[in-house]
Amino acid sequence: MQEIYLDNNATTHVLPAAVAAARQAMELGFGNPSSTHATGLQAKAMMEATRQRARRLLGVGEGRLMFNSGATEGIQTAVLSALCALRERRDAGESIGSLLLYGATEHKAVPESLAHWNRLLGLGLTLRKLPVDSDGRHDLQVLAALIDDTAMLCTMAANNETGVISDLSSIAQLLQERGSDACWMVDCVQALGKLKLNLAATRIDYAPFSGHKLYAPKGIGMLYVRAGAPFTPLIMGGGQEGGQRSGTENMAGIAALGAVLAALEDGHTFCSHTEMAAMRARLVASLQHALPGVVFNMPLALSLPTTLNFSVPGLSSKELLDLFDAASVRVSSGSACSAAKALPSYVLEAMQVPQWRASSAIRLSFGPLTDAATIAAACVRIERCGEALRNSGLLAPAAAAAPENATVSSLLRDGVTELSFDGQRSWLLCDAASASCAIIDPVPALVPRLAAFVQGHAYRVRAIVHTGAVSDFRAAHLALLQTLDLQQLENFDADGRLALGAQSLRRVECGAASVYLLDQRFAFLGAVAPQVLAPGLLAPGTVLCTAHDDGSVCNTVRAAAGSVVPGVARQLAPAELPAFLLAHPDALVVDVREAYEHAACTASVFDGCQVASVPLSRLANTVDAWLQQPQRPLVFFCRSGNRSARAAACLQRLGHANAWQLQGGMALAQLSLQAQPLAA
Ligand code: PLP
């Protein structure tokens, strides 16, 4: 399935003309622009032509425009320049103000650079965040209150996570009205190619740009410095860039950037604002249809026409990201540099977006090169994602479809499902034949998910039980009864048994705790050790399900007693998979991603071999059968390799001799198996 890349605010692919220009610069025009021979002069001519083009496009007037490595360096240079000048002015007895004021939604490079240079230069100024309103725009009242004491002001033209466009003219007006001499930096990274810029006509002192946000390669950027604004070089050396930025220039990068700027100037290559707005409207409609309840975390009218930031009730950013990734739609959960850390976005927090929305947020961003066909294809996949969620019971069925008509995956209708939050586990027991279920140890944070699951499947809840202290459980129990509109449930008979279809759930008191057994197949122990239970209650193969999530998935009585020989952890590189499957025709390839991820991914690099879908959250159902055939190779895979590693480690610990994990998950398999398909 071809990837649809909708994470252009993180980075873009490189424009083919830019690739060609870079190649030409490396192969033919490889001269050093500082050399005085013909080869050098040719290289210099290309560089200066690019600079002239940039000067025209950005309207830099008499200002400086230097090439550098990207916006982080540009921000650094601007901050250093401003702070050096401020120090000089203060040393000369001038009053400079005490604040380094920056927008609360700025890229991290801004506050980090301010703090760094403030410390290194011994300025001792105070860093202060300029708050934004719920639309993500700077609070001009606070700015008005602080501006007289502000030495440097840093704002951005458009935000990378939300696309919110700053009201720069109101800021400029305020600076002018108050006669402020604060140095003003405007991060223009996300504006290039999407907003009209005429820098010299503004009060802006510094404007950094980054090539890789607009189809040039990484490692090339530009910095605009207003004529007359203070300047101090960040890098000293051979005096390149007129002594403003030493170091031999990145000529391939400059050539590529030149091709992008030429495309911007020709007016035919990139989409117009109207075309981009129409594509975004199409995506909005598709998201609203596929994911009912979707909320946009930015005002559409005040944002870049290429960015959407949205949340879906009941789903975390991680789940949505995994789902979109499975459908080969690349989006992000916030900015790329913070996406690796599972923290709620500081940008959305600054906008005081409710907690649930901040932790469910997804950024979808395309660029001026994206075409309508790509957006149409993305809409089809978004629809498929919505369907996969509905089929898994994670989204309420569409209003028109009665729950019983919904094609809930039969796999999900039956058996044991683990839901985990912050180290705590809840267990859901489903019986498809009787359309009923029991909930064990509900965790308060998981109540909406459990409720959606039950409602999505249209199951009757027969019991909500707990293994530990009642106080921990009461809030979740009540919330579930309320959400599901249920009366008190008391379905256990005098022997402590509850029929769940043909199965029987049995309560066994164990001191202050209770343990629940499902026909000797599963024991829900909470925090109770299996050894303290009366002999005969459990079988050696009983699967033990605890309330504490230590990452181990599940255990068996046999393994807990130390009477199995653990297998060896095995890793399979994606390139080794075709040969492995040829050598082991009985191998079972298992997708341990959630069922909705599996469903969203209709075609994959694993075409040509049979793939079983057993989500990690449902692994407990299958371990017993797999342990009956301890030599049959099991090859687990997931998106990135984390979940499959846990599945393989679990099976190995329980005594399976041949459990493998596909290294790097789908992400790396895609690269490797495209070259060497399994079907071949
Ligand atoms: N500023 C903004 C708004 C950005 O989006 C980024 C990139 O993520 C940067 C600065 C840093 O740019 P670069 O990657 O060129 O250092």
XYZ file of C-alpha atoms and ligand atoms in Angstrom:
696
model
C 0.000 0.000 0.000
C 1.582 3.256 -1.068
C 2.420 5.642 1.702
C 0.488 8.904 1.925
C 2.746 11.361 3.661
C 0.771 13.976 5.590
C 3.431 15.162 8.007
C 4.835 18.031 5.966
C 5.196 20.373 8.949
C 7.838 17.954 10.266
C 9.653 17.725 6.969
C 8.910 17.314 3.279
C 10.255 15.179 0.489
C 12.638 16.954 -1.845
C 11.254 18.542 -5.004
C 12.545 16.546 -8.014
C 13.912 19.756 -9.549
C 15.733 20.389 -6.260
C 17.230 16.884 -6.327
C 18.392 17.547 -9.883
C 19.845 20.933 -8.913
C 21.692 19.437 -5.937
C 23.029 16.659 -8.108
C 24.172 19.150 -10.715
C 25.878 21.206 -7.995
C 27.706 18.129 -6.757
C 28.650 16.684 -10.133
C 29.285 19.719 -12.297
C 29.169 22.914 -10.278
C 31.146 21.492 -7.391
C 33.451 24.467 -7.038
C 34.123 26.278 -3.799
C 32.424 29.667 -4.157
C 35.403 31.294 -2.427
C 37.815 30.085 -5.128
C 38.778 32.665 -7.686
C 39.173 30.290 -10.629
C 36.394 29.587 -13.106
C 35.070 26.547 -11.241
C 34.746 28.623 -8.085
C 33.219 31.572 -9.917
C 30.582 29.326 -11.474
C 29.640 27.972 -8.053
C 29.506 31.486 -6.643
C 27.252 32.634 -9.477
C 24.766 29.873 -8.693
C 24.838 30.788 -4.985
C 24.318 34.484 -5.590
C 21.521 33.829 -8.078
C 19.772 31.803 -5.370
C 20.318 34.597 -2.860
C 18.889 37.179 -5.241
C 15.854 35.029 -5.816
C 15.336 34.642 -2.083
C 15.776 38.390 -1.555
C 13.057 39.069 -4.135
C 10.659 36.472 -2.800
C 10.992 37.498 0.823
C 11.191 41.211 0.115
C 14.336 41.710 2.184
C 15.084 45.201 0.795
C 18.372 46.477 2.216
C 18.457 43.721 4.843
C 20.912 40.827 5.052
C 20.080 37.339 3.860
C 22.562 34.627 4.719
C 22.567 30.917 4.104
C 23.030 28.632 7.080
C 22.189 25.111 8.202
C 18.538 25.688 9.092
C 16.183 27.450 11.425
C 17.729 26.257 14.681
C 20.960 27.945 13.633
C 19.060 31.008 12.415
C 17.268 31.309 15.761
C 20.592 30.915 17.543
C 22.213 33.645 15.469
C 19.286 36.021 15.946
C 19.251 35.500 19.714
C 23.031 35.863 19.997
C 22.967 39.028 17.885
C 20.174 40.612 19.903
C 21.595 39.655 23.299
C 25.131 40.839 22.460
C 23.707 44.217 21.434
C 21.566 44.374 24.568
C 24.596 43.669 26.730
C 26.562 46.427 25.024
C 23.716 48.874 25.474
C 23.316 47.990 29.110
C 27.069 48.258 29.699
C 26.870 51.719 28.161
C 24.315 52.662 30.802
C 21.181 52.400 28.657
C 18.041 50.843 30.059
C 17.147 47.765 28.015
C 14.218 46.201 29.910
C 14.398 43.019 31.945
C 12.404 40.499 29.883
C 13.122 38.024 27.128
C 9.539 37.491 26.015
C 8.585 34.567 23.785
C 5.293 33.135 22.595
C 4.102 30.188 24.686
C 3.731 28.095 21.528
C 7.163 28.807 20.018
C 9.313 25.948 18.771
C 11.578 24.709 21.588
C 14.604 26.128 19.763
C 13.472 29.614 20.841
C 13.255 29.360 24.657
C 16.238 26.998 24.714
C 18.396 29.468 22.751
C 17.221 32.406 24.847
C 18.076 30.565 28.081
C 21.419 29.375 26.719
C 22.735 32.730 25.491
C 21.255 34.648 28.412
C 23.289 32.382 30.696
C 26.475 32.337 28.592
C 26.498 36.092 28.117
C 25.773 36.620 31.808
C 22.854 38.903 31.034
C 20.618 37.671 33.828
C 17.423 38.723 32.035
C 14.129 36.998 32.860
C 12.605 34.576 30.352
C 8.854 35.073 30.219
C 6.240 33.210 28.186
C 3.762 35.355 26.320
C 0.461 33.483 26.745
C -1.813 32.668 23.834
C -5.606 32.636 23.797
C -7.775 29.597 23.094
C -7.271 30.238 19.354
C -3.519 29.929 19.842
C -2.927 33.639 19.116
C -0.745 35.844 21.292
C -2.483 37.603 24.139
C -2.065 41.216 23.054
C -3.219 42.575 26.408
C -0.422 40.762 28.199
C 1.978 41.905 25.486
C 0.833 45.501 26.020
C 1.439 45.134 29.753
C 4.948 43.694 29.313
C 6.290 45.402 26.206
C 7.851 48.401 27.934
C 10.043 46.055 29.969
C 10.843 43.703 27.045
C 14.396 43.549 25.703
C 13.717 40.888 23.072
C 10.438 39.564 21.699
C 10.200 36.202 19.886
C 7.051 35.179 18.087
C 6.306 32.912 15.141
C 4.526 33.574 11.871
C 2.603 30.285 11.990
C 2.677 27.457 14.474
C 4.102 24.089 13.458
C 1.653 21.978 15.519
C -1.601 23.799 14.872
C -0.910 25.962 11.836
C -2.316 28.956 13.748
C -1.226 32.170 12.021
C -0.030 34.906 14.354
C -1.463 38.388 14.189
C 1.893 39.973 13.357
C 0.453 43.296 12.205
C -1.252 43.876 15.573
C 2.013 43.016 17.337
C 3.912 45.413 15.061
C 1.341 48.117 15.674
C 1.668 47.698 19.418
C 5.460 47.897 19.217
C 5.170 51.057 17.184
C 2.543 52.728 19.375
C 4.637 52.100 22.455
C 7.864 53.178 20.783
C 9.399 49.839 21.793
C 13.018 49.266 20.799
C 12.848 45.551 21.698
C 14.593 43.295 19.187
C 11.894 41.251 17.418
C 12.449 37.812 15.948
C 9.717 36.100 13.940
C 10.206 32.399 13.215
C 9.007 32.151 9.603
C 9.720 28.442 9.126
C 6.127 27.346 8.568
C 5.174 30.441 6.610
C 7.462 29.978 3.613
C 5.451 29.014 0.551
C 2.157 29.338 2.418
C 1.966 33.011 3.429
C 3.022 36.148 1.564
C 6.111 37.735 3.071
C 7.515 41.215 2.505
C 9.982 41.422 5.331
C 11.610 44.799 4.781
C 8.196 46.438 4.923
C 7.777 45.184 8.500
C 9.310 45.974 11.894
C 10.718 42.400 12.103
C 14.442 42.340 12.958
C 15.211 38.647 12.416
C 13.437 35.926 10.434
C 14.827 32.366 10.291
C 13.840 29.916 7.519
C 14.397 26.204 7.014
C 14.737 24.496 3.633
C 13.449 21.075 4.623
C 9.986 22.397 5.481
C 9.461 23.335 1.836
C 10.867 20.603 -0.394
C 14.583 21.424 -0.040
C 16.904 19.032 1.798
C 17.727 19.101 5.495
C 20.751 21.155 6.488
C 20.033 24.287 4.473
C 18.331 27.394 5.806
C 18.355 31.166 5.635
C 18.348 34.027 8.072
C 16.995 37.478 7.295
C 18.357 40.363 9.364
C 16.737 43.789 8.973
C 19.013 46.567 7.734
C 20.363 48.252 10.840
C 19.425 45.429 13.223
C 22.317 44.284 15.435
C 24.301 41.328 14.152
C 26.959 39.086 15.681
C 28.212 36.032 13.776
C 27.593 32.715 15.448
C 30.389 30.962 13.546
C 33.760 32.550 12.831
C 36.351 31.233 10.404
C 37.124 31.761 6.751
C 34.789 34.742 6.395
C 32.260 33.154 4.060
C 28.854 34.784 3.624
C 30.510 38.172 3.917
C 31.946 37.195 7.299
C 28.437 36.690 8.671
C 28.553 32.921 8.744
C 31.870 31.193 8.196
C 32.326 27.693 6.867
C 32.289 26.545 3.254
C 28.723 26.860 2.047
C 26.411 23.878 1.631
C 26.340 24.246 -2.137
C 24.154 21.222 -2.875
C 21.636 22.525 -0.328
C 21.771 26.045 -1.728
C 21.265 24.746 -5.282
C 18.280 22.670 -4.145
C 16.813 25.594 -2.227
C 17.324 27.694 -5.341
C 15.207 25.250 -7.351
C 12.436 25.429 -4.732
C 12.534 29.221 -4.726
C 12.427 29.205 -8.533
C 9.337 27.013 -8.357
C 7.779 29.435 -5.866
C 8.549 32.313 -8.179
C 7.273 30.664 -11.368
C 3.827 30.399 -9.800
C 2.938 27.100 -11.560
C 4.556 24.404 -9.438
C 2.842 24.944 -6.105
C -0.852 25.053 -5.265
C -2.535 28.347 -4.618
C -3.967 29.248 -1.220
C -7.470 28.561 -2.556
C -6.506 25.113 -3.797
C -4.863 24.224 -0.480
C -7.904 25.483 1.448
C -10.177 23.304 -0.726
C -8.026 20.236 -0.053
C -8.091 20.878 3.664
C -11.887 21.304 3.582
C -12.104 17.899 1.936
C -10.004 16.347 4.697
C -12.123 18.043 7.368
C -15.315 16.602 5.863
C -13.776 13.159 5.642
C -12.553 13.216 9.248
C -15.953 14.396 10.454
C -17.672 11.601 8.591
C -15.250 8.823 9.522
C -14.564 9.781 13.127
C -17.794 11.140 14.663
C -17.122 13.563 17.482
C -13.775 14.694 16.028
C -12.786 18.100 17.391
C -10.372 20.486 15.684
C -7.841 22.024 18.033
C -7.325 25.167 15.990
C -9.563 27.775 14.370
C -9.712 26.745 10.730
C -10.144 30.328 9.531
C -6.999 31.532 11.329
C -4.650 28.700 10.358
C -2.402 27.682 7.520
C -4.505 26.011 4.813
C -2.216 22.969 5.015
C -2.477 22.025 8.702
C -5.102 20.259 10.793
C -4.835 19.360 14.453
C -7.664 17.207 15.777
C -8.719 14.894 18.593
C -11.190 12.029 18.714
C -13.082 11.297 21.952
C -12.030 8.039 23.585
C -8.859 7.558 21.549
C -5.323 8.502 22.508
C -2.838 10.140 20.127
C -0.816 6.943 20.188
C -3.783 4.820 19.137
C -4.757 7.209 16.357
C -1.174 7.453 15.168
C -0.822 3.654 15.111
C -4.099 3.384 13.222
C -3.174 5.963 10.579
C 0.273 4.426 10.270
C -1.304 1.014 9.679
C -3.324 2.580 6.850
C -0.019 4.004 5.552
C -1.098 7.557 6.243
C 1.791 9.308 7.965
C 0.629 11.878 10.475
C 2.080 12.927 13.803
C 1.067 13.413 17.388
C 2.445 16.934 17.757
C 5.813 18.141 16.604
C 8.332 15.603 15.341
C 10.988 16.479 17.908
C 8.626 15.889 20.823
C 6.707 12.987 19.233
C 9.188 10.467 20.667
C 8.308 11.591 24.183
C 4.773 10.689 25.196
C 4.057 14.124 26.687
C 0.924 16.132 25.981
C 1.673 18.974 23.589
C 2.798 22.178 25.326
C 1.286 24.069 22.400
C -2.191 22.680 23.090
C -1.682 23.089 26.830
C -0.828 26.758 26.260
C -4.116 27.076 24.354
C -5.815 25.536 27.409
C -7.288 22.781 25.318
C -8.995 20.234 27.636
C -6.728 17.428 28.825
C -8.476 14.704 26.829
C -8.000 16.649 23.621
C -4.340 17.354 24.340
C -3.681 13.659 24.880
C -5.642 12.601 21.806
C -4.231 15.194 19.402
C -3.075 14.362 15.900
C -1.453 16.756 13.470
C -2.086 16.227 9.807
C -0.128 18.523 7.493
C 0.296 18.577 3.764
C 2.160 21.034 1.609
C 1.814 23.229 -1.456
C 2.974 20.344 -3.670
C 0.263 17.958 -2.468
C -2.305 17.255 -5.164
C -6.037 16.656 -5.020
C -5.611 12.959 -5.937
C -3.429 12.389 -2.864
C -6.002 14.100 -0.661
C -8.781 12.003 -2.237
C -6.782 8.825 -1.551
C -6.151 9.985 2.023
C -9.899 10.504 2.495
C -10.574 6.916 1.390
C -8.079 5.659 3.959
C -9.494 7.883 6.684
C -12.901 6.315 5.975
C -11.312 2.884 6.296
C -9.739 3.865 9.620
C -13.144 4.955 10.911
C -14.662 1.664 9.800
C -11.862 -0.319 11.469
C -12.490 1.529 14.731
C -16.222 0.933 14.538
C -15.683 -2.743 13.822
C -13.466 -3.013 16.868
C -16.137 -1.402 19.013
C -13.949 1.624 19.742
C -16.206 4.112 18.023
C -19.942 4.148 18.392
C -21.544 2.569 15.311
C -22.795 5.056 12.724
C -26.214 6.393 13.744
C -27.953 4.596 10.879
C -26.511 1.154 11.677
C -27.982 -0.806 14.537
C -25.223 -2.322 16.688
C -26.195 -5.859 15.747
C -25.718 -4.950 12.096
C -22.258 -3.658 12.726
C -19.651 -6.073 11.462
C -17.806 -6.424 14.724
C -14.810 -8.666 14.236
C -15.687 -12.106 15.545
C -12.267 -12.291 17.125
C -13.107 -9.392 19.382
C -16.496 -10.709 20.364
C -15.104 -13.624 22.321
C -12.507 -14.285 24.961
C -10.285 -12.229 27.191
C -9.066 -8.695 26.437
C -6.547 -6.749 28.492
C -6.814 -2.972 28.808
C -3.951 -1.232 30.466
C -3.418 2.234 31.914
C -0.420 3.540 33.791
C 0.715 0.132 35.015
C -2.794 -1.049 35.960
C -4.822 -3.585 34.066
C -8.511 -4.146 33.566
C -9.759 -7.357 31.992
C -12.797 -7.784 29.820
C -14.315 -11.228 29.399
C -16.614 -11.623 26.422
C -18.892 -14.467 25.430
C -20.016 -14.120 21.834
C -22.701 -16.827 21.924
C -24.632 -15.133 24.720
C -23.533 -11.576 23.754
C -22.554 -10.977 27.345
C -19.446 -9.932 29.212
C -17.855 -9.378 32.610
C -15.426 -6.638 33.589
C -12.665 -7.392 36.073
C -10.755 -4.695 37.964
C -11.947 -1.642 36.030
C -9.463 1.231 36.245
C -11.195 4.656 36.427
C -9.237 6.049 33.469
C -10.342 3.089 31.364
C -14.067 3.515 32.021
C -14.792 5.404 28.759
C -12.881 2.775 26.780
C -14.611 -0.133 28.541
C -17.991 1.515 28.073
C -17.341 2.182 24.366
C -16.239 -1.414 23.942
C -19.360 -2.815 25.581
C -21.676 -0.443 23.717
C -19.882 -0.916 20.425
C -20.369 -4.674 20.707
C -23.902 -4.324 22.115
C -23.054 -6.720 24.935
C -24.937 -7.240 28.164
C -22.725 -6.672 31.182
C -23.222 -9.567 33.581
C -20.746 -8.544 36.255
C -18.307 -5.805 37.221
C -15.950 -7.301 39.801
C -12.702 -6.544 41.548
C -9.912 -8.543 43.063
C -8.511 -5.942 45.475
C -9.670 -3.290 47.933
C -13.227 -2.060 47.360
C -12.226 1.604 47.813
C -9.961 1.512 44.738
C -12.716 0.043 42.692
C -15.820 1.951 43.800
C -15.353 5.048 41.604
C -14.772 3.032 38.443
C -17.671 0.692 39.253
C -20.104 3.572 39.744
C -18.857 5.400 36.640
C -19.378 2.266 34.556
C -22.892 1.707 35.897
C -23.700 5.323 35.145
C -22.165 5.433 31.671
C -23.795 2.169 30.658
C -27.036 3.092 32.398
C -27.061 -0.113 34.436
C -28.492 -1.024 37.836
C -26.420 -2.759 40.492
C -25.241 -6.136 39.118
C -25.320 -9.170 41.406
C -25.266 -12.197 39.220
C -23.109 -14.618 41.205
C -24.970 -17.528 42.772
C -24.546 -18.806 46.337
C -21.549 -20.931 45.226
C -19.871 -17.822 43.863
C -20.500 -18.797 40.238
C -21.703 -16.758 37.303
C -22.695 -18.280 33.965
C -21.269 -16.405 31.010
C -22.914 -18.306 28.180
C -21.560 -21.835 28.381
C -18.607 -20.694 30.481
C -18.528 -20.258 34.218
C -16.807 -17.496 36.143
C -16.083 -18.508 39.713
C -15.267 -16.239 42.639
C -12.804 -17.601 45.209
C -12.277 -15.619 48.406
C -8.650 -15.330 49.367
C -8.267 -13.364 52.605
C -9.312 -9.765 51.911
C -8.961 -10.338 48.170
C -11.041 -12.245 45.636
C -9.767 -14.259 42.720
C -11.841 -15.072 39.626
C -11.424 -18.280 37.661
C -12.800 -18.959 34.218
C -13.093 -22.734 33.869
C -9.460 -23.360 34.863
C -8.423 -21.681 31.627
C -7.884 -18.220 33.090
C -7.268 -16.980 36.606
C -7.751 -13.280 37.328
C -5.583 -12.915 40.366
C -5.272 -9.196 40.968
C -2.249 -9.025 43.280
C -2.679 -12.555 44.713
C 0.163 -15.049 44.175
C -1.045 -18.319 42.561
C 0.771 -20.372 45.200
C -1.601 -19.251 47.963
C -4.659 -20.722 46.235
C -5.956 -24.103 47.375
C -4.435 -27.022 45.423
C -6.551 -28.196 42.529
C -8.137 -24.836 41.801
C -5.679 -24.143 39.016
C -4.268 -26.409 36.295
C -0.599 -26.230 35.197
C -1.648 -24.547 31.969
C -4.050 -22.014 33.555
C -3.258 -18.564 32.189
C -2.627 -16.081 34.984
C -3.912 -12.541 34.476
C -2.819 -9.969 37.030
C -3.990 -6.424 37.792
C -0.477 -4.999 37.669
C 0.948 -4.372 34.204
C 4.668 -5.061 34.360
C 4.856 -5.498 30.584
C 4.908 -9.291 30.791
C 1.449 -9.806 29.162
C 0.495 -12.990 31.064
C 1.884 -16.039 32.801
C 0.990 -19.690 33.350
C 0.865 -21.661 36.578
C 3.606 -23.901 35.210
C 5.936 -21.001 34.399
C 5.143 -19.171 37.659
C 6.202 -22.314 39.538
C 9.545 -22.223 37.709
C 8.943 -25.566 36.056
C 9.463 -24.606 32.414
C 12.689 -24.191 30.518
C 12.395 -20.761 28.897
C 13.056 -20.591 25.154
C 15.644 -18.286 23.652
C 14.686 -14.764 22.557
C 14.971 -14.669 18.785
C 15.145 -11.722 16.459
C 14.525 -11.840 12.758
C 15.723 -9.055 10.468
C 13.079 -8.218 7.824
C 15.494 -9.161 5.029
C 15.753 -12.664 6.529
C 11.984 -13.226 6.565
C 11.487 -14.568 3.002
C 14.185 -17.226 3.437
C 12.927 -18.040 6.930
C 9.382 -18.633 5.681
C 10.647 -20.801 2.846
C 12.635 -22.897 5.288
C 9.741 -23.076 7.776
C 6.483 -23.476 5.821
C 4.619 -24.194 9.082
C 5.613 -20.830 10.587
C 2.800 -18.608 11.787
C 3.236 -14.875 11.162
C 1.312 -12.985 13.837
C 0.305 -9.326 13.727
C 0.133 -8.207 17.368
C -1.110 -4.719 16.573
C -4.647 -3.893 17.652
C -7.403 -5.330 15.462
C -8.316 -1.894 14.097
C -4.711 -1.375 12.971
C -4.726 -4.768 11.294
C -8.026 -3.955 9.583
C -6.880 -0.500 8.432
C -3.975 -2.112 6.638
C -5.697 -3.910 3.774
C -2.589 -4.736 1.829
C 0.859 -5.025 3.242
C 4.353 -6.171 2.571
C 3.303 -9.472 4.108
C 1.098 -10.253 1.123
C 1.929 -13.743 -0.027
C 2.045 -15.256 3.418
C -0.762 -15.939 5.818
C -0.926 -13.495 8.697
C -2.905 -14.091 11.898
C -4.201 -11.078 13.792
C -3.757 -11.570 17.529
C -3.495 -8.194 19.270
C -1.095 -8.116 22.196
C -4.059 -7.184 24.381
C -5.603 -10.561 23.466
C -2.517 -12.729 23.523
C -3.722 -14.484 26.697
C -6.373 -16.267 24.578
C -3.869 -17.998 22.346
C -0.839 -18.797 24.502
C -2.227 -22.152 25.578
C -2.773 -23.355 21.986
C 0.641 -22.083 20.900
C 2.359 -23.749 23.846
C 0.881 -27.082 22.670
C 3.161 -26.770 19.616
C 6.350 -25.384 21.152
C 8.456 -26.056 18.036
C 6.170 -24.359 15.508
C 7.825 -21.044 14.625
C 5.856 -17.970 15.628
C 6.949 -14.702 14.039
C 5.455 -11.677 15.786
C 5.388 -8.266 14.181
C 3.871 -4.884 14.973
C 4.382 -1.270 13.898
C 7.779 -0.532 15.375
C 8.913 -3.716 17.114
C 7.941 -2.873 20.726
C 4.766 -4.900 21.023
C 6.155 -7.851 19.075
C 9.172 -7.912 21.398
C 6.819 -8.227 24.368
C 4.827 -10.995 22.673
C 7.966 -12.984 21.790
C 9.396 -12.508 25.290
C 6.120 -13.707 26.829
C 5.967 -16.885 24.742
C 9.629 -17.555 25.320
C 9.225 -17.149 29.099
C 6.268 -19.540 29.045
C 8.429 -22.193 27.388
C 7.841 -21.792 23.655
C 11.041 -22.776 21.892
C 10.528 -20.949 18.635
C 9.072 -17.473 19.207
C 10.559 -14.774 16.976
C 10.246 -11.068 16.741
C 10.509 -9.115 13.510
C 13.058 -6.401 14.214
C 11.963 -2.817 13.577
C 8.372 -3.867 12.812
C 6.377 -2.886 9.733
C 8.357 0.336 9.424
C 11.588 -1.469 8.522
C 9.909 -4.460 6.890
C 8.333 -2.110 4.378
C 11.732 -0.910 3.245
C 13.277 -4.323 3.171
C 10.441 -6.410 1.735
C 9.596 -3.962 -1.016
C 12.926 -4.919 -2.518
C 12.311 -8.629 -1.964
C 8.553 -9.373 -1.762
C 7.355 -12.428 0.118
C 5.052 -13.437 -2.716
C 8.027 -13.901 -5.049
N 10.806 26.590 14.022
C 9.721 25.928 13.631
C 8.370 26.583 13.690
C 9.830 24.612 13.178
O 8.732 23.953 12.792
C 11.103 24.011 13.150
C 11.263 22.602 12.735
O 10.697 21.715 13.331
C 12.227 24.750 13.560
C 12.031 26.036 13.990
C 13.611 24.160 13.504
O 14.017 24.075 12.166
P 15.313 23.247 11.677
O 14.897 21.829 11.602
O 15.627 23.804 10.325
O 16.405 23.514 12.637
